[in-house]
Structures are given as C-alpha cells and as structure tokens.
PDB file of C-alpha atoms in Angstrom:
ATOM      1  CA  MET A1468     -27.017  27.894 -43.957  1.00 48.00           C
ATOM      2  CA  ASN A1469     -26.928  30.727 -41.388  1.00 50.00           C
ATOM      3  CA  PRO A1470     -23.560  30.769 -39.283  1.00 46.00           C
ATOM      4  CA  LEU A1471     -25.754  30.487 -36.127  1.00 42.00           C
ATOM      5  CA  ARG A1472     -27.335  27.549 -37.232  1.00 46.00           C
ATOM      6  CA  ASN A1473     -23.837  25.966 -38.068  1.00 47.00           C
ATOM      7  CA  ARG A1474     -22.815  26.571 -34.294  1.00 44.00           C
ATOM      8  CA  ARG A1475     -25.790  24.811 -33.062  1.00 44.00           C
ATOM      9  CA  LEU A1476     -25.471  21.924 -35.273  1.00 44.00           C
ATOM     10  CA  ALA A1477     -21.427  21.814 -34.350  1.00 45.00           C
ATOM     11  CA  ALA A1478     -22.815  21.750 -30.509  1.00 45.00           C
ATOM     12  CA  THR A1479     -25.110  19.232 -30.675  1.00 42.00           C
ATOM     13  CA  ALA A1480     -22.633  16.812 -32.711  1.00 44.00           C
ATOM     14  CA  ALA A1481     -19.681  17.461 -30.114  1.00 42.00           C
ATOM     15  CA  ALA A1482     -22.383  16.705 -27.336  1.00 40.00           C
ATOM     16  CA  ALA A1483     -23.457  13.337 -29.145  1.00 40.00           C
ATOM     17  CA  VAL A1484     -19.889  12.519 -29.541  1.00 36.00           C
ATOM     18  CA  VAL A1485     -19.325  13.108 -25.563  1.00 36.00           C
ATOM     19  CA  LEU A1486     -22.665  10.758 -24.575  1.00 34.00           C
ATOM     20  CA  SER A1487     -21.297   7.841 -26.641  1.00 35.00           C
ATOM     21  CA  PHE A1488     -18.455   7.634 -24.466  1.00 35.00           C
ATOM     22  CA  THR A1489     -20.838   7.087 -21.332  1.00 36.00           C
ATOM     23  CA  GLY A1490     -18.862   4.554 -19.132  1.00 39.00           C
ATOM     24  CA  THR A1491     -15.312   5.528 -19.921  1.00 40.00           C
ATOM     25  CA  ALA A1492     -15.674   9.295 -19.099  1.00 41.00           C
ATOM     26  CA  TYR A1493     -13.011   8.849 -16.036  1.00 41.00           C
ATOM     27  CA  ALA A1494     -10.602   6.980 -18.427  1.00 39.00           C
ATOM     28  CA  ALA A1495     -10.920  10.220 -20.610  1.00 39.00           C
ATOM     29  CA  GLY A1496     -10.037  12.532 -18.074  1.00 41.00           C
ATOM     30  CA  LEU A1497     -13.896  14.287 -17.822  1.00 39.00           C
ATOM     31  CA  PRO A1498     -15.318  14.952 -14.718  1.00 37.00           C
ATOM     32  CA  ALA A1499     -17.867  12.561 -13.160  1.00 38.00           C
ATOM     33  CA  ASP A1500     -20.745  14.012 -14.650  1.00 37.00           C
ATOM     34  CA  HIS A1501     -19.728  14.350 -18.072  1.00 33.00           C
ATOM     35  CA  GLY A1502     -20.219  11.436 -19.328  1.00 46.00           C
ATOM     36  CA  GLY A1503     -23.754  10.273 -17.789  1.00 56.00           C
ATOM     37  CA  ASP A1504     -24.321   8.487 -14.680  1.00 88.00           C
ATOM     38  CA  LYS A1505     -22.877   4.990 -15.672  1.00 96.00           C
ATOM     39  CA  ILE A1506     -19.551   3.605 -14.494  1.00 98.00           C
ATOM     40  CA  THR A1507     -17.790   0.668 -15.917  1.00 98.00           C
ATOM     41  CA  ILE A1508     -15.552  -1.665 -13.460  1.00 98.00           C
ATOM     42  CA  GLY A1509     -13.824  -4.656 -14.024  1.00 98.00           C
ATOM     43  CA  ILE A1510     -14.031  -7.777 -11.811  1.00 98.00           C
ATOM     44  CA  LYS A1511     -13.877 -11.055 -11.730  1.00 95.00           C
ATOM     45  CA  TYR A1512     -16.771 -13.416 -12.589  1.00 95.00           C
ATOM     46  CA  ASP A1513     -15.178 -16.691 -11.205  1.00 90.00           C
ATOM     47  CA  GLN A1514     -13.987 -16.153  -7.909  1.00 91.00           C
ATOM     48  CA  PRO A1515     -16.306 -16.890  -5.060  1.00 93.00           C
ATOM     49  CA  GLY A1516     -16.023 -14.369  -2.267  1.00 94.00           C
ATOM     50  CA  ILE A1517     -13.793 -12.101  -4.578  1.00 96.00           C
ATOM     51  CA  GLY A1518     -15.895 -11.819  -7.237  1.00 97.00           C
ATOM     52  CA  LEU A1519     -18.321 -14.219  -8.930  1.00 96.00           C
ATOM     53  CA  LYS A1520     -21.462 -13.655 -11.416  1.00 96.00           C
ATOM     54  CA  THR A1521     -24.085 -15.890 -10.190  1.00 95.00           C
ATOM     55  CA  PRO A1522     -26.389 -17.793 -12.381  1.00 95.00           C
ATOM     56  CA  ASP A1523     -28.984 -15.393 -12.008  1.00 96.00           C
ATOM     57  CA  GLY A1524     -27.032 -12.451 -13.245  1.00 95.00           C
ATOM     58  CA  THR A1525     -26.042 -10.682  -9.824  1.00 97.00           C
ATOM     59  CA  TYR A1526     -22.435 -10.248  -8.895  1.00 98.00           C
ATOM     60  CA  THR A1527     -21.158 -10.707  -5.242  1.00 97.00           C
ATOM     61  CA  GLY A1528     -17.746 -11.155  -3.532  1.00 97.00           C
ATOM     62  CA  PHE A1529     -15.463  -8.613  -1.431  1.00 98.00           C
ATOM     63  CA  ASP A1530     -13.921  -6.928  -4.635  1.00 98.00           C
ATOM     64  CA  VAL A1531     -17.513  -6.261  -5.995  1.00 98.00           C
ATOM     65  CA  ASP A1532     -18.424  -4.799  -2.137  1.00 98.00           C
ATOM     66  CA  VAL A1533     -15.135  -2.734  -2.186  1.00 98.00           C
ATOM     67  CA  ALA A1534     -16.032  -1.567  -5.734  1.00 98.00           C
ATOM     68  CA  THR A1535     -19.245  -0.664  -5.017  1.00 98.00           C
ATOM     69  CA  TYR A1536     -18.752   1.401  -2.155  1.00 98.00           C
ATOM     70  CA  VAL A1537     -15.653   3.452  -4.196  1.00 98.00           C
ATOM     71  CA  ALA A1538     -18.254   3.800  -7.008  1.00 98.00           C
ATOM     72  CA  ARG A1539     -20.648   5.439  -4.253  1.00 98.00           C
ATOM     73  CA  GLU A1540     -18.242   7.808  -2.943  1.00 98.00           C
ATOM     74  CA  LEU A1541     -17.406   8.711  -6.747  1.00 97.00           C
ATOM     75  CA  GLY A1542     -21.202   9.722  -7.200  1.00 97.00           C
ATOM     76  CA  HIS A1543     -22.769   6.549  -9.039  1.00 97.00           C
ATOM     77  CA  GLU A1544     -25.549   4.597  -7.076  1.00 96.00           C
ATOM     78  CA  PRO A1545     -24.926   0.654  -7.829  1.00 97.00           C
ATOM     79  CA  SER A1546     -27.602   0.639 -10.178  1.00 96.00           C
ATOM     80  CA  ASP A1547     -25.446   3.419 -11.842  1.00 97.00           C
ATOM     81  CA  ILE A1548     -22.524   0.350 -12.434  1.00 98.00           C
ATOM     82  CA  GLU A1549     -21.829  -1.795 -15.275  1.00 98.00           C
ATOM     83  CA  TRP A1550     -19.942  -4.548 -14.658  1.00 98.00           C
ATOM     84  CA  LYS A1551     -17.107  -6.275 -17.011  1.00 98.00           C
ATOM     85  CA  GLU A1552     -15.079  -9.275 -16.608  1.00 96.00           C
ATOM     86  CA  ALA A1553     -11.331  -8.448 -16.130  1.00 95.00           C
ATOM     87  CA  LYS A1554      -9.590 -11.816 -16.554  1.00 91.00           C
ATOM     88  CA  SER A1555      -6.101 -11.888 -15.433  1.00 90.00           C
ATOM     89  CA  ALA A1556      -4.364 -11.360 -18.985  1.00 88.00           C
ATOM     90  CA  ASP A1557      -6.816  -8.858 -19.950  1.00 94.00           C
ATOM     91  CA  ARG A1558      -6.727  -5.943 -17.275  1.00 95.00           C
ATOM     92  CA  GLU A1559      -3.883  -3.777 -18.428  1.00 96.00           C
ATOM     93  CA  THR A1560      -5.514  -3.876 -21.712  1.00 97.00           C
ATOM     94  CA  LEU A1561      -8.987  -2.802 -20.573  1.00 98.00           C
ATOM     95  CA  LEU A1562      -7.513  -0.268 -18.691  1.00 98.00           C
ATOM     96  CA  GLN A1563      -5.391   1.216 -21.597  1.00 97.00           C
ATOM     97  CA  ARG A1564      -8.095   1.138 -23.920  1.00 97.00           C
ATOM     98  CA  GLY A1565     -10.601   2.848 -21.803  1.00 97.00           C
ATOM     99  CA  ASP A1566     -12.901  -0.032 -21.596  1.00 98.00           C
ATOM    100  CA  VAL A1567     -13.137   0.348 -17.712  1.00 98.00           C
ATOM    101  CA  ASP A1568     -13.151   3.140 -15.110  1.00 98.00           C
ATOM    102  CA  PHE A1569     -11.487   0.885 -12.932  1.00 98.00           C
ATOM    103  CA  ILE A1570     -10.628  -2.512 -11.881  1.00 98.00           C
ATOM    104  CA  ALA A1571     -10.937  -4.220  -8.787  1.00 98.00           C
ATOM    105  CA  ALA A1572     -10.097  -8.025  -9.437  1.00 96.00           C
ATOM    106  CA  SER A1573      -7.671  -9.413  -7.028  1.00 94.00           C
ATOM    107  CA  TYR A1574      -5.306  -7.737  -8.620  1.00 95.00           C
ATOM    108  CA  SER A1575      -1.858  -7.789  -7.138  1.00 93.00           C
ATOM    109  CA  ILE A1576       0.357  -4.758  -7.270  1.00 95.00           C
ATOM    110  CA  ASN A1577       3.684  -5.268  -8.848  1.00 92.00           C
ATOM    111  CA  ASP A1578       6.394  -3.420 -10.633  1.00 93.00           C
ATOM    112  CA  LYS A1579       5.590  -4.836 -13.757  1.00 93.00           C
ATOM    113  CA  ARG A1580       2.029  -3.840 -13.868  1.00 95.00           C
ATOM    114  CA  ALA A1581       2.942  -0.565 -12.422  1.00 96.00           C
ATOM    115  CA  GLU A1582       4.630   0.217 -15.602  1.00 97.00           C
ATOM    116  CA  LYS A1583       1.299   0.292 -17.735  1.00 97.00           C
ATOM    117  CA  VAL A1584      -1.389   0.880 -15.315  1.00 98.00           C
ATOM    118  CA  ASP A1585      -1.650   3.018 -11.765  1.00 98.00           C
ATOM    119  CA  PHE A1586      -2.860   1.721  -8.754  1.00 98.00           C
ATOM    120  CA  ALA A1587      -4.954   2.749  -5.496  1.00 98.00           C
ATOM    121  CA  GLY A1588      -4.817   1.219  -2.776  1.00 98.00           C
ATOM    122  CA  PRO A1589      -3.690  -1.527  -1.517  1.00 98.00           C
ATOM    123  CA  TYR A1590      -7.053  -2.365   0.062  1.00 98.00           C
ATOM    124  CA  LEU A1591      -6.074  -5.964   0.995  1.00 98.00           C
ATOM    125  CA  LEU A1592      -3.116  -7.866   2.012  1.00 97.00           C
ATOM    126  CA  ALA A1593      -3.489 -11.344   0.855  1.00 96.00           C
ATOM    127  CA  HIS A1594      -0.678 -14.259   1.068  1.00 95.00           C
ATOM    128  CA  GLN A1595      -0.040 -17.475  -1.054  1.00 94.00           C
ATOM    129  CA  ASP A1596      -1.288 -20.421   1.222  1.00 95.00           C
ATOM    130  CA  VAL A1597      -2.712 -23.712   0.822  1.00 96.00           C
ATOM    131  CA  LEU A1598      -6.233 -25.252   1.584  1.00 96.00           C
ATOM    132  CA  ILE A1599      -6.390 -28.772   3.028  1.00 96.00           C
ATOM    133  CA  ARG A1600      -9.189 -30.972   4.563  1.00 96.00           C
ATOM    134  CA  ALA A1601     -10.557 -30.022   7.835  1.00 94.00           C
ATOM    135  CA  ASP A1602      -9.355 -33.135   9.516  1.00 95.00           C
ATOM    136  CA  ASP A1603      -6.144 -33.515   8.148  1.00 96.00           C
ATOM    137  CA  ASP A1604      -3.430 -32.713  10.875  1.00 96.00           C
ATOM    138  CA  SER A1605      -0.532 -34.152   8.682  1.00 97.00           C
ATOM    139  CA  ILE A1606       0.493 -30.873   7.002  1.00 97.00           C
ATOM    140  CA  LYS A1607       1.354 -28.212  10.015  1.00 96.00           C
ATOM    141  CA  GLN A1608       4.191 -26.274   8.138  1.00 97.00           C
ATOM    142  CA  PRO A1609       4.807 -25.703   4.745  1.00 97.00           C
ATOM    143  CA  SER A1610       7.591 -28.340   4.129  1.00 96.00           C
ATOM    144  CA  ASP A1611       5.248 -31.108   5.556  1.00 97.00           C
ATOM    145  CA  LEU A1612       3.898 -30.745   1.687  1.00 97.00           C
ATOM    146  CA  ASN A1613       6.944 -32.903   0.768  1.00 97.00           C
ATOM    147  CA  ASN A1614       5.147 -36.042  -0.718  1.00 97.00           C
ATOM    148  CA  LYS A1615       1.953 -34.671  -0.828  1.00 97.00           C
ATOM    149  CA  ARG A1616      -0.455 -34.288  -3.776  1.00 97.00           C
ATOM    150  CA  LEU A1617      -0.474 -30.472  -4.593  1.00 96.00           C
ATOM    151  CA  CYS A1618      -3.141 -29.296  -6.709  1.00 94.00           C
ATOM    152  CA  SER A1619      -2.083 -26.811  -9.801  1.00 84.00           C
ATOM    153  CA  VAL A1620      -4.443 -24.896 -11.788  1.00 82.00           C
ATOM    154  CA  THR A1621      -3.354 -24.903 -15.610  1.00 79.00           C
ATOM    155  CA  GLY A1622      -1.557 -21.530 -16.303  1.00 67.00           C
ATOM    156  CA  SER A1623      -0.650 -21.360 -12.827  1.00 75.00           C
ATOM    157  CA  THR A1624       2.738 -20.666 -11.121  1.00 77.00           C
ATOM    158  CA  SER A1625       1.499 -20.841  -7.516  1.00 87.00           C
ATOM    159  CA  ALA A1626       1.872 -24.594  -7.152  1.00 88.00           C
ATOM    160  CA  GLN A1627       5.296 -24.632  -8.859  1.00 87.00           C
ATOM    161  CA  ASN A1628       6.462 -21.873  -6.495  1.00 86.00           C
ATOM    162  CA  VAL A1629       5.723 -24.381  -3.970  1.00 93.00           C
ATOM    163  CA  LYS A1630       7.893 -27.255  -4.972  1.00 91.00           C
ATOM    164  CA  ASP A1631      10.870 -24.986  -6.395  1.00 92.00           C
ATOM    165  CA  LYS A1632      11.096 -23.202  -3.291  1.00 92.00           C
ATOM    166  CA  ILE A1633       9.540 -24.935  -0.126  1.00 94.00           C
ATOM    167  CA  ALA A1634       8.435 -28.560  -0.684  1.00 96.00           C
ATOM    168  CA  PRO A1635      10.655 -29.958  -3.692  1.00 96.00           C
ATOM    169  CA  ASP A1636       9.231 -33.400  -3.043  1.00 97.00           C
ATOM    170  CA  ALA A1637       5.393 -32.257  -3.600  1.00 96.00           C
ATOM    171  CA  GLN A1638       3.603 -34.016  -6.287  1.00 96.00           C
ATOM    172  CA  LEU A1639       2.122 -31.642  -8.329  1.00 93.00           C
ATOM    173  CA  GLN A1640      -1.551 -32.300  -9.665  1.00 92.00           C
ATOM    174  CA  GLU A1641      -2.547 -30.124 -12.841  1.00 87.00           C
ATOM    175  CA  TYR A1642      -6.122 -29.480 -12.998  1.00 89.00           C
ATOM    176  CA  GLY A1643      -8.473 -27.083 -15.167  1.00 84.00           C
ATOM    177  CA  GLY A1644      -9.813 -25.206 -12.447  1.00 83.00           C
ATOM    178  CA  TYR A1645     -10.207 -24.520  -8.850  1.00 84.00           C
ATOM    179  CA  SER A1646     -13.322 -25.863  -8.739  1.00 84.00           C
ATOM    180  CA  GLU A1647     -11.884 -29.547 -10.036  1.00 90.00           C
ATOM    181  CA  CYS A1648      -9.177 -28.900  -7.135  1.00 92.00           C
ATOM    182  CA  LEU A1649     -11.987 -28.582  -4.513  1.00 92.00           C
ATOM    183  CA  THR A1650     -13.590 -31.515  -5.582  1.00 93.00           C
ATOM    184  CA  GLY A1651     -10.265 -33.665  -5.576  1.00 95.00           C
ATOM    185  CA  LEU A1652      -9.259 -32.368  -2.432  1.00 96.00           C
ATOM    186  CA  GLU A1653     -12.803 -33.102  -0.665  1.00 95.00           C
ATOM    187  CA  ASN A1654     -12.511 -36.801  -2.444  1.00 95.00           C
ATOM    188  CA  GLY A1655      -8.746 -37.262  -1.056  1.00 96.00           C
ATOM    189  CA  VAL A1656      -7.573 -37.556  -4.607  1.00 96.00           C
ATOM    190  CA  ILE A1657      -4.996 -34.374  -3.823  1.00 96.00           C
ATOM    191  CA  ASP A1658      -3.936 -33.401  -0.243  1.00 98.00           C
ATOM    192  CA  ALA A1659      -3.782 -29.576  -0.525  1.00 97.00           C
ATOM    193  CA  LEU A1660      -4.526 -26.628  -3.250  1.00 95.00           C
ATOM    194  CA  THR A1661      -2.519 -23.541  -3.313  1.00 94.00           C
ATOM    195  CA  THR A1662      -3.138 -19.733  -4.565  1.00 92.00           C
ATOM    196  CA  ASP A1663      -4.001 -16.487  -2.815  1.00 93.00           C
ATOM    197  CA  ASP A1664      -5.343 -17.250   0.825  1.00 94.00           C
ATOM    198  CA  SER A1665      -8.379 -14.815  -0.020  1.00 94.00           C
ATOM    199  CA  ILE A1666      -9.096 -17.007  -2.909  1.00 92.00           C
ATOM    200  CA  LEU A1667      -9.223 -20.186  -0.970  1.00 94.00           C
ATOM    201  CA  ALA A1668     -11.403 -18.624   1.608  1.00 92.00           C
ATOM    202  CA  GLY A1669     -13.657 -17.357  -0.627  1.00 91.00           C
ATOM    203  CA  TYR A1670     -14.100 -20.513  -2.209  1.00 89.00           C
ATOM    204  CA  ALA A1671     -14.254 -22.769   1.289  1.00 87.00           C
ATOM    205  CA  SER A1672     -16.848 -20.262   2.039  1.00 87.00           C
ATOM    206  CA  GLN A1673     -19.473 -21.788  -0.426  1.00 87.00           C
ATOM    207  CA  ASP A1674     -22.386 -23.605   1.193  1.00 87.00           C
ATOM    208  CA  ALA A1675     -21.363 -26.537  -0.482  1.00 87.00           C
ATOM    209  CA  PHE A1676     -17.906 -26.717   1.074  1.00 89.00           C
ATOM    210  CA  LYS A1677     -18.550 -24.937   4.569  1.00 86.00           C
ATOM    211  CA  GLY A1678     -16.542 -26.768   7.539  1.00 89.00           C
ATOM    212  CA  LYS A1679     -14.669 -29.134   5.148  1.00 93.00           C
ATOM    213  CA  PHE A1680     -11.553 -27.382   4.509  1.00 94.00           C
ATOM    214  CA  LYS A1681      -9.140 -25.223   6.412  1.00 93.00           C
ATOM    215  CA  LEU A1682      -6.341 -22.700   5.453  1.00 93.00           C
ATOM    216  CA  GLY A1683      -2.733 -23.693   6.432  1.00 94.00           C
ATOM    217  CA  GLY A1684      -2.076 -20.168   7.698  1.00 93.00           C
ATOM    218  CA  PHE A1685       1.570 -20.377   5.828  1.00 95.00           C
ATOM    219  CA  LYS A1686       1.692 -16.888   4.440  1.00 93.00           C
ATOM    220  CA  LEU A1687       4.129 -18.037   1.555  1.00 93.00           C
ATOM    221  CA  SER A1688       4.095 -14.221  -0.104  1.00 91.00           C
ATOM    222  CA  ASN A1689       2.628 -11.080  -0.009  1.00 93.00           C
ATOM    223  CA  GLU A1690      -0.052  -9.944  -2.166  1.00 93.00           C
ATOM    224  CA  ASN A1691      -1.085  -6.397  -2.269  1.00 96.00           C
ATOM    225  CA  TYR A1692      -4.538  -6.208  -4.033  1.00 97.00           C
ATOM    226  CA  GLY A1693      -4.926  -3.101  -5.831  1.00 98.00           C
ATOM    227  CA  ILE A1694      -7.417  -0.979  -7.854  1.00 98.00           C
ATOM    228  CA  GLY A1695      -6.030  -0.290 -11.331  1.00 98.00           C
ATOM    229  CA  VAL A1696      -6.626   2.764 -12.826  1.00 98.00           C
ATOM    230  CA  GLN A1697      -5.290   4.332 -16.573  1.00 98.00           C
ATOM    231  CA  LYS A1698      -1.901   5.619 -16.150  1.00 97.00           C
ATOM    232  CA  GLY A1699      -1.977   9.329 -14.993  1.00 97.00           C
ATOM    233  CA  SER A1700      -5.738   9.301 -14.161  1.00 97.00           C
ATOM    234  CA  ASP A1701      -6.875  11.513 -11.233  1.00 96.00           C
ATOM    235  CA  LEU A1702      -9.061   8.696  -9.998  1.00 98.00           C
ATOM    236  CA  LYS A1703      -6.305   7.341  -8.117  1.00 98.00           C
ATOM    237  CA  ASP A1704      -6.151   9.928  -5.690  1.00 98.00           C
ATOM    238  CA  LYS A1705     -10.122  10.033  -5.351  1.00 98.00           C
ATOM    239  CA  ILE A1706     -10.312   5.940  -5.080  1.00 98.00           C
ATOM    240  CA  ASN A1707      -7.909   6.392  -2.034  1.00 98.00           C
ATOM    241  CA  LYS A1708      -9.942   8.607  -0.647  1.00 98.00           C
ATOM    242  CA  ALA A1709     -12.846   6.383  -0.793  1.00 98.00           C
ATOM    243  CA  LEU A1710     -10.812   3.078   0.494  1.00 98.00           C
ATOM    244  CA  GLU A1711      -9.553   5.498   3.597  1.00 98.00           C
ATOM    245  CA  LYS A1712     -13.161   6.425   4.216  1.00 98.00           C
ATOM    246  CA  MET A1713     -14.339   2.604   3.863  1.00 98.00           C
ATOM    247  CA  VAL A1714     -11.912   1.580   6.667  1.00 98.00           C
ATOM    248  CA  ALA A1715     -12.475   4.335   9.169  1.00 98.00           C
ATOM    249  CA  ASP A1716     -16.500   3.623   9.050  1.00 98.00           C
ATOM    250  CA  GLY A1717     -15.950  -0.002   9.430  1.00 98.00           C
ATOM    251  CA  SER A1718     -17.593  -0.927   6.048  1.00 98.00           C
ATOM    252  CA  TRP A1719     -14.458  -2.712   4.989  1.00 98.00           C
ATOM    253  CA  ASP A1720     -14.115  -5.104   8.351  1.00 96.00           C
ATOM    254  CA  LYS A1721     -17.943  -5.735   7.294  1.00 97.00           C
ATOM    255  CA  ALA A1722     -17.010  -6.602   4.079  1.00 97.00           C
ATOM    256  CA  VAL A1723     -14.311  -8.927   4.883  1.00 94.00           C
ATOM    257  CA  GLN A1724     -16.475 -11.111   7.482  1.00 92.00           C
ATOM    258  CA  LYS A1725     -19.668 -11.157   5.018  1.00 92.00           C
ATOM    259  CA  ASN A1726     -17.182 -12.908   2.225  1.00 92.00           C
ATOM    260  CA  PHE A1727     -14.302 -14.617   3.740  1.00 88.00           C
ATOM    261  CA  GLY A1728     -16.017 -15.375   7.397  1.00 79.00           C
ATOM    262  CA  PRO A1729     -17.241 -18.635   7.124  1.00 74.00           C
ATOM    263  CA  ALA A1730     -13.653 -19.986   6.024  1.00 76.00           C
ATOM    264  CA  ASN A1731     -12.306 -18.671   9.435  1.00 73.00           C
ATOM    265  CA  TYR A1732      -9.770 -16.451   7.149  1.00 84.00           C
ATOM    266  CA  LYS A1733      -7.433 -15.010   9.117  1.00 85.00           C
ATOM    267  CA  ASN A1734      -6.995 -11.633   7.304  1.00 90.00           C
ATOM    268  CA  GLU A1735      -4.527  -9.089   7.292  1.00 94.00           C
ATOM    269  CA  PRO A1736      -5.574  -5.484   9.232  1.00 96.00           C
ATOM    270  CA  ALA A1737      -6.789  -3.138   6.263  1.00 97.00           C
ATOM    271  CA  PRO A1738      -3.672  -1.926   4.692  1.00 97.00           C
ATOM    272  CA  LYS A1739      -2.295   1.677   4.846  1.00 96.00           C
ATOM    273  CA  ILE A1740      -3.103   3.295   1.531  1.00 95.00           C
ATOM    274  CA  GLY A1741       0.110   3.596  -0.357  1.00 95.00           C
ATOM    275  CA  THR A1742       2.050   1.016   1.453  1.00 96.00           C
ATOM    276  CA  VAL A1743       2.875  -1.736  -0.353  1.00 96.00           C
ATOM    277  CA  VAL A1744       4.140  -4.578   1.462  1.00 95.00           C
ATOM    278  CA  LYS A1745       7.189  -6.354   0.026  1.00 90.00           C
TER     279      LYS A1745
END
C-alpha cells in the first residue's frame, strides 16, 4: 500500500475517533466546534421549578433556562442540547467521566465538592426554609417548629438539621419523596416541609398547589448554586461570562419570575460571580 494512502486512512480514522466523542468535546478540552454541534448538560428530572422532565418529554425549570442560555452563549441552539439526568449522588462522577459537559442541577457549591470538580457561578443564592399551609399562622419563626410534624424525605438531612439545631422537639415524619410530603402537608398530616427555598417554591408553584402553601422565609442556611464542570476545564470562565450577561440583559430576572413567581418566592438578587456566601 502506498504511503499517501496510508496517511489518508490514518487521517480518516483519527477523524472518526474525534466524532465518536461528540457531546463530550468540552470535557476533553476540545474547542466547541471540534466535536459537532451537540452539548450534553446534566439537570434534575424531578424538581418542579428547578429541573423537571415532563410526561411529554420536554424539560422545564430555572436550571433548564439557565443552562439553555449558557449553551446558546457557547454557540449551541436549544436543539443541540442533550439533557441527561444528574442525580445528587452521581454529579461528580458524571463530570469526572466526561459524560456531561456541565451540570446545572441545584448544585450547591461546597469545599468537599470543589475538591473533585470546578464551579462556575454561583448563579442563585438559595436558603434552607420551610413550606407551610397558606392558612397556618402558628409557625412565624423557626422555634415554632417545636412540637410540629416536620416532613423529612428519606436520605435528606434538612429536617434533621432543624431538629438538631433549631427545634429539638420537632416531630420528624419520614416520607419517600417531596410529592408525598406535599400531599401530607395539604391534608394536614404534617405541618411543615423543609429543604432549599428554591425547591419548595418550585413545588408550590405547580398548578395543583397554587395558593395552598407559603414559604416561612426563615433563611436557615446559604446554598450557593453553581454550574459544575470538569476539574481544570476552560469552560468555567466561559460559563461565568455567560452568566454575567444573563444577569445584565434581564434574562435572569425573567427566569426567576417564570419559575418561582407563583409561590411568591422572595429571591435574593443575582449573586456576584465568584463570590460564595458562607
């Protein structure tokens, strides 16, 4: 076989290898147009208002809107996005393996996670809070949770934190998921549900629950939501610039109102990029 043909075959094989990594070009450190037009983004599939996969196969929520805006700034149309479920326990692994280009999934920045991945942002400052019935005036401050039935989702530490640090006489009721907690709250079986206020606002904003619940507004913790990228990725700076533009042009405020507005969520102003509130 002549040398020229060998070189052509080698070039074709190399191109095939590059194309086989479409969707993980960013994770491999390649330029945006090197792996095709697709980009793979990790989101939550089960958090209304944050990240939700609907029965018709579409995706909604604040994180989805933020991720879509960022992707567009990186050169990708919404049709280029391949969404991938990013469960809390899987997020670092998805990034480390290059299964996704970035993750926007109510992903709170903390030191332990930052040892494994890098974070752009933060793009939202949330707080642990409680959700109560709209007509319940008996819970006006955190200590009023004493002797109240507080919903705890299996595997969550939020309710236990309240009992340990704020209301030691709270009665923890363990449920399998937030939807079950909401049903119990609606029916009076429990008195309060606790997790991040953004997540609570998302659930309360669903059509089935509008007007039935309210947030306590207690700000029991600071949760700085960041966009996770592979350690050392140059995507971090690019995403930060996209987030700054999203805030500057008003798209961030519109996304907050669209996804959390029906719950009367009193959100914090857009956080300063690179500043994590302890």
